[in-house]
Amino acid sequence: MSAAGSLLVAAPLVAVPSLVVALRPARPDTVAPLRLAVVRAAVVTGAFAVLTVELLGALRLLTLPAFAVAWLIFVAVAVAAATWRRRRAAGPGGAPGPVTVRARLADRWRTAGRGERLLAGTVGGLVLVELLVALLAEPNNFDSQTYHLPKVEHWVAQGSLEFWPTAIHRQVTIPPGAEYLLLHLRLFTGGDALYNLVQWAAGVGCLLAVARIAAQLGGGRRAQLLTAFVLGTTPMVALQATSTQTDLVCAAWVACVATLALDGLRRRAGFGTLLLLGAATGLTAVTKTSGLIGVGPLLLLWGIGQLRLAYVGGTGRVADRDRRVGARVDGPARPALVGAGRVGLPTGGADPVAPAATAGVTRPGAGGAPEPPGPPGSRAGGTARTVAGSVLVVLVALLVVGPFLARVQAEFGHPLGPPRLRESIPMERHDPPSVLVNAMRIGHTALDTPLALVRAGTAEAIVAGARAIGVDPQDRAITFGRETFPVPAWYPDEDRVAFPLAGALALVGAALALARPARVSPASAGALRGYAVAVVTAVALHTAMIKWQPWGNRLLLYALVLAAPLAGLWLDSLFRRRLASESESASGSSSAPGRRRSVAAGLAVAMLAGSALAGVLALSYGFPRRLVGAGSVFTTSEWDTRFLRRPQWADEFRAAADAVRASGARRVGLVQQNDNWEYPWWLLLRDADGRPPELVALQSVLPDRPPADPGSTDAIVCTGTRKVCADLVPAGWTLLWRGYVGYALPPPG
């Protein structure tokens, strides 16, 4: 990495904290203001990164100097905004300095119970270990070798976002939002050493966002920590946080939409919030269109909340009702909870820290002060304002994702790409029996466990049930490609690992949030039920729109992130009632319901312990990046790490590349199939000074972009099928083949 590149890598590290200071909400009653500021800074930075790529790509300026200028301007604006904000921060709501933040964190740790410290320490430890793995391990995700990372190399090579001839349609048809972020790092560093940090940062963003969502739904400090714990210990999250896959990036943008939308249930959205909602929606769409399945219900919830504020004129009456409900549900037990920090999981009631020291810590039910009722004549204006705000959100989203959709529309005549893409993943049948079978198969794979008898028994029941209602469980219209249900999904593999513990907790939390929200969150029952409806709707839409596939668990990751607060809030309420039962028992008034609550709380603690163990094992032994054993990031060489998915290919790629480089070839033809690895050629065929080769495809699935003439190349490299390669090699060339990889060279002279 050059000195200039090192300085540019520091640019985001300066810009994001500056934006956190500049965008910290001024209202003192804002829920978790620091986390909200982080969400705002992330959305602004993400939108800047995407729009910069689109603008400079249109100008054919995807170069280091152009990106350097853009980032210097962005950093200057962010620092100036932070400086201006600090000068105005003398009054309430001002941005606290680093010393104040550290003091508050130290105070919260001092006042936390043992259970809270254990939760926070576990999540923090996992995040730090994930950072270590992300820095040490080279990118080795299968899809990244095929299309995620080759995209970036093509953009750098041609200096624009124009589509190119390719046999791998996913290089141009799959939304490129996460790869746009990688492009910045590629230009800064000249390589992929920091690529894994994008998903790691997305994982941290998810944890902060879901903790804030729990606070917005009435959860205290313990509920927020439980939420982060449930999500942070999920193996899929732990493994993807060290990867160049894209699911965590998508989930992070969906979580940003969720926490911004929930603010709209208690306060009318201002212009800045509308821009942020639109930008987060656009970032979701340009990263992974399936994330819009989660965004849609959230925006609908936001719109209903905004209309309700227009007609009801605020939430004062609802808030008063929720407080009355909370008093009836938990009032008698609250005095007994004082000092409960002696037990393993302490009380989740009001934060014991003094208000002056807990501006960033939310209280149960704290959703920001509701707006006062407005005059009756303001209803029509409020409705018009909501409609106009919704239109603005859509327009901003289109500004972010529109350029990519326009390119796809121009290339394939449809904004969602060619028919093979539109028909391979989305459901082609939507009759209730087919949707039910698809939902059961998705649920079976998501909740898979190492218990083979359980897996086999439930799978047989699903297959038999499907046939009983007239649905073929392997119907291609509801099943991806040629895959066959069921498949084992319990093993900690980043692409398919199940989440039975987090999923079960989320299911219970969602059911109780829908049926008895006042028992889960007495102070915010209405908001909790509305949010639960949005999450359940998103899951139902997902099962009705996305075909079952062996690696479908990662496509469902955004829904798990959204559901984590429901699990955290339910667990918190369970422990709260358990403590109340213990208090009653101490006073001699034990009851059967109290004993049942104690048993349920014990089971929940066991599940949390199992979740922590699963997270630790995923990082220790997960695939394809692990801390110990064969393939450890500490003992495996760079090249072997890249090929852990297919170790038998490593020497084959290297031998072919050595022969091509030795021939002096600069223009190299590619022969490959849709799921073959292209990225190793970009690494192996570089010059000694790092200059990338000129790689051209000899096949193309893009109708209007013909492949290169094999005779115009200096050499040909092939993967996959020898016959396909041989058919494209010019007469008189020498074709050598070794297992999966081959190469062809022209005759000497």
PDB file of N, CA, C and O in Angstrom, residues 10 13 52 194 196 233 265 284 343 348 352 366 369 404 440 454 470 568 571 595 621 681 691-692 728 744 746:
ATOM      1  N   ALA A  10      -7.457   6.281   5.864  1.00  0.00           N
ATOM      2  CA  ALA A  10      -7.834   6.993   7.089  1.00  0.00           C
ATOM      3  C   ALA A  10      -9.012   7.943   6.864  1.00  0.00           C
ATOM      4  O   ALA A  10      -9.628   8.394   7.841  1.00  0.00           O
ATOM      5  N   LEU A  13     -12.180   6.882   8.418  1.00  0.00           N
ATOM      6  CA  LEU A  13     -12.016   6.873   9.872  1.00  0.00           C
ATOM      7  C   LEU A  13     -12.106   8.275  10.461  1.00  0.00           C
ATOM      8  O   LEU A  13     -12.354   8.431  11.664  1.00  0.00           O
ATOM      9  N   THR A  52     -20.756   8.525  -5.420  1.00  0.00           N
ATOM     10  CA  THR A  52     -19.437   8.857  -5.962  1.00  0.00           C
ATOM     11  C   THR A  52     -19.042   7.871  -7.054  1.00  0.00           C
ATOM     12  O   THR A  52     -18.543   8.261  -8.123  1.00  0.00           O
ATOM     13  N   LEU A 194      -8.142  -5.214   2.850  1.00  0.00           N
ATOM     14  CA  LEU A 194      -9.111  -4.648   3.795  1.00  0.00           C
ATOM     15  C   LEU A 194     -10.558  -4.943   3.411  1.00  0.00           C
ATOM     16  O   LEU A 194     -11.485  -4.421   4.032  1.00  0.00           O
ATOM     17  N   ASN A 196     -12.544  -7.462   3.881  1.00  0.00           N
ATOM     18  CA  ASN A 196     -13.417  -8.069   4.895  1.00  0.00           C
ATOM     19  C   ASN A 196     -13.966  -7.054   5.890  1.00  0.00           C
ATOM     20  O   ASN A 196     -14.960  -7.327   6.575  1.00  0.00           O
ATOM     21  N   THR A 233     -24.144 -13.398  18.777  1.00  0.00           N
ATOM     22  CA  THR A 233     -23.660 -14.766  18.947  1.00  0.00           C
ATOM     23  C   THR A 233     -24.203 -15.713  17.888  1.00  0.00           C
ATOM     24  O   THR A 233     -23.867 -16.903  17.910  1.00  0.00           O
ATOM     25  N   LEU A 265     -43.057   6.822  14.546  1.00  0.00           N
ATOM     26  CA  LEU A 265     -44.288   6.469  15.248  1.00  0.00           C
ATOM     27  C   LEU A 265     -44.636   7.479  16.331  1.00  0.00           C
ATOM     28  O   LEU A 265     -45.786   7.532  16.780  1.00  0.00           O
ATOM     29  N   THR A 284     -30.273  -0.222   0.409  1.00  0.00           N
ATOM     30  CA  THR A 284     -30.739  -1.613   0.480  1.00  0.00           C
ATOM     31  C   THR A 284     -30.966  -2.168  -0.913  1.00  0.00           C
ATOM     32  O   THR A 284     -30.518  -3.271  -1.249  1.00  0.00           O
ATOM     33  N   VAL A 343     -28.258 -11.184  41.275  1.00  0.00           N
ATOM     34  CA  VAL A 343     -28.495 -12.426  40.531  1.00  0.00           C
ATOM     35  C   VAL A 343     -27.788 -12.346  39.196  1.00  0.00           C
ATOM     36  O   VAL A 343     -27.256 -11.318  38.805  1.00  0.00           O
ATOM     37  N   GLY A 348     -34.091  -5.100  34.450  1.00  0.00           N
ATOM     38  CA  GLY A 348     -34.069  -4.287  33.233  1.00  0.00           C
ATOM     39  C   GLY A 348     -34.933  -3.065  33.398  1.00  0.00           C
ATOM     40  O   GLY A 348     -35.458  -2.527  32.442  1.00  0.00           O
ATOM     41  N   PRO A 352     -30.190   2.771  36.575  1.00  0.00           N
ATOM     42  CA  PRO A 352     -29.819   3.320  37.879  1.00  0.00           C
ATOM     43  C   PRO A 352     -28.871   4.501  37.803  1.00  0.00           C
ATOM     44  O   PRO A 352     -28.617   5.149  38.802  1.00  0.00           O
ATOM     45  N   ALA A 366     -39.080   4.909  26.566  1.00  0.00           N
ATOM     46  CA  ALA A 366     -38.614   6.192  26.070  1.00  0.00           C
ATOM     47  C   ALA A 366     -38.625   6.190  24.567  1.00  0.00           C
ATOM     48  O   ALA A 366     -37.850   5.533  23.941  1.00  0.00           O
ATOM     49  N   ALA A 369     -40.422  12.522  23.405  1.00  0.00           N
ATOM     50  CA  ALA A 369     -41.666  13.143  23.826  1.00  0.00           C
ATOM     51  C   ALA A 369     -42.630  13.236  22.661  1.00  0.00           C
ATOM     52  O   ALA A 369     -42.267  13.654  21.576  1.00  0.00           O
ATOM     53  N   PHE A 404     -28.062   2.190 -11.588  1.00  0.00           N
ATOM     54  CA  PHE A 404     -27.819   0.768 -11.853  1.00  0.00           C
ATOM     55  C   PHE A 404     -29.014   0.145 -12.566  1.00  0.00           C
ATOM     56  O   PHE A 404     -28.846  -0.606 -13.540  1.00  0.00           O
ATOM     57  N   MET A 440     -42.415 -23.930   4.960  1.00  0.00           N
ATOM     58  CA  MET A 440     -41.991 -25.004   5.860  1.00  0.00           C
ATOM     59  C   MET A 440     -40.567 -25.443   5.540  1.00  0.00           C
ATOM     60  O   MET A 440     -39.776 -25.724   6.449  1.00  0.00           O
ATOM     61  N   VAL A 454     -33.773 -35.636  14.318  1.00  0.00           N
ATOM     62  CA  VAL A 454     -34.749 -34.543  14.265  1.00  0.00           C
ATOM     63  C   VAL A 454     -34.840 -33.989  12.851  1.00  0.00           C
ATOM     64  O   VAL A 454     -35.938 -33.763  12.319  1.00  0.00           O
ATOM     65  N   GLY A 470     -50.928 -31.985  -2.455  1.00  0.00           N
ATOM     66  CA  GLY A 470     -50.790 -31.895  -3.904  1.00  0.00           C
ATOM     67  C   GLY A 470     -49.650 -31.042  -4.401  1.00  0.00           C
ATOM     68  O   GLY A 470     -49.713 -30.529  -5.522  1.00  0.00           O
ATOM     69  N   GLY A 568     -34.916 -10.097  22.285  1.00  0.00           N
ATOM     70  CA  GLY A 568     -34.328  -9.429  23.435  1.00  0.00           C
ATOM     71  C   GLY A 568     -35.367  -8.873  24.396  1.00  0.00           C
ATOM     72  O   GLY A 568     -35.233  -8.997  25.621  1.00  0.00           O
ATOM     73  N   LEU A 571     -37.048 -11.843  26.279  1.00  0.00           N
ATOM     74  CA  LEU A 571     -36.164 -12.376  27.312  1.00  0.00           C
ATOM     75  C   LEU A 571     -36.090 -11.443  28.514  1.00  0.00           C
ATOM     76  O   LEU A 571     -36.120 -11.890  29.669  1.00  0.00           O
ATOM     77  N   ARG A 595     -43.486 -20.453  39.661  1.00  0.00           N
ATOM     78  CA  ARG A 595     -42.564 -21.560  39.423  1.00  0.00           C
ATOM     79  C   ARG A 595     -42.390 -21.826  37.930  1.00  0.00           C
ATOM     80  O   ARG A 595     -41.288 -22.136  37.468  1.00  0.00           O
ATOM     81  N   TYR A 621     -14.030 -22.657  14.781  1.00  0.00           N
ATOM     82  CA  TYR A 621     -13.966 -23.773  13.836  1.00  0.00           C
ATOM     83  C   TYR A 621     -14.779 -23.535  12.571  1.00  0.00           C
ATOM     84  O   TYR A 621     -14.919 -24.446  11.754  1.00  0.00           O
ATOM     85  N   TRP A 681      -7.515 -15.328 -11.469  1.00  0.00           N
ATOM     86  CA  TRP A 681      -6.747 -14.877 -12.640  1.00  0.00           C
ATOM     87  C   TRP A 681      -6.322 -13.421 -12.489  1.00  0.00           C
ATOM     88  O   TRP A 681      -5.224 -13.043 -12.908  1.00  0.00           O
ATOM     89  N   ARG A 691       0.422  -4.274 -11.885  1.00  0.00           N
ATOM     90  CA  ARG A 691      -0.478  -3.862 -12.955  1.00  0.00           C
ATOM     91  C   ARG A 691      -1.337  -5.044 -13.383  1.00  0.00           C
ATOM     92  O   ARG A 691      -0.822  -6.115 -13.676  1.00  0.00           O
ATOM     93  N   PRO A 692      -2.677  -4.885 -13.417  1.00  0.00           N
ATOM     94  CA  PRO A 692      -3.542  -6.019 -13.750  1.00  0.00           C
ATOM     95  C   PRO A 692      -3.438  -6.386 -15.222  1.00  0.00           C
ATOM     96  O   PRO A 692      -3.077  -5.555 -16.063  1.00  0.00           O
ATOM     97  N   LEU A 728     -13.086 -23.398 -28.381  1.00  0.00           N
ATOM     98  CA  LEU A 728     -12.783 -21.984 -28.591  1.00  0.00           C
ATOM     99  C   LEU A 728     -11.306 -21.721 -28.881  1.00  0.00           C
ATOM    100  O   LEU A 728     -10.948 -20.620 -29.294  1.00  0.00           O
ATOM    101  N   ALA A 744      -4.143 -22.348 -22.957  1.00  0.00           N
ATOM    102  CA  ALA A 744      -3.745 -22.560 -24.348  1.00  0.00           C
ATOM    103  C   ALA A 744      -2.823 -21.429 -24.772  1.00  0.00           C
ATOM    104  O   ALA A 744      -3.050 -20.257 -24.431  1.00  0.00           O
ATOM    105  N   PRO A 746      -0.418 -19.851 -28.218  1.00  0.00           N
ATOM    106  CA  PRO A 746      -0.214 -19.933 -29.670  1.00  0.00           C
ATOM    107  C   PRO A 746       1.120 -20.592 -29.988  1.00  0.00           C
ATOM    108  O   PRO A 746       1.997 -20.695 -29.121  1.00  0.00           O
TER     109      PRO A 746
END
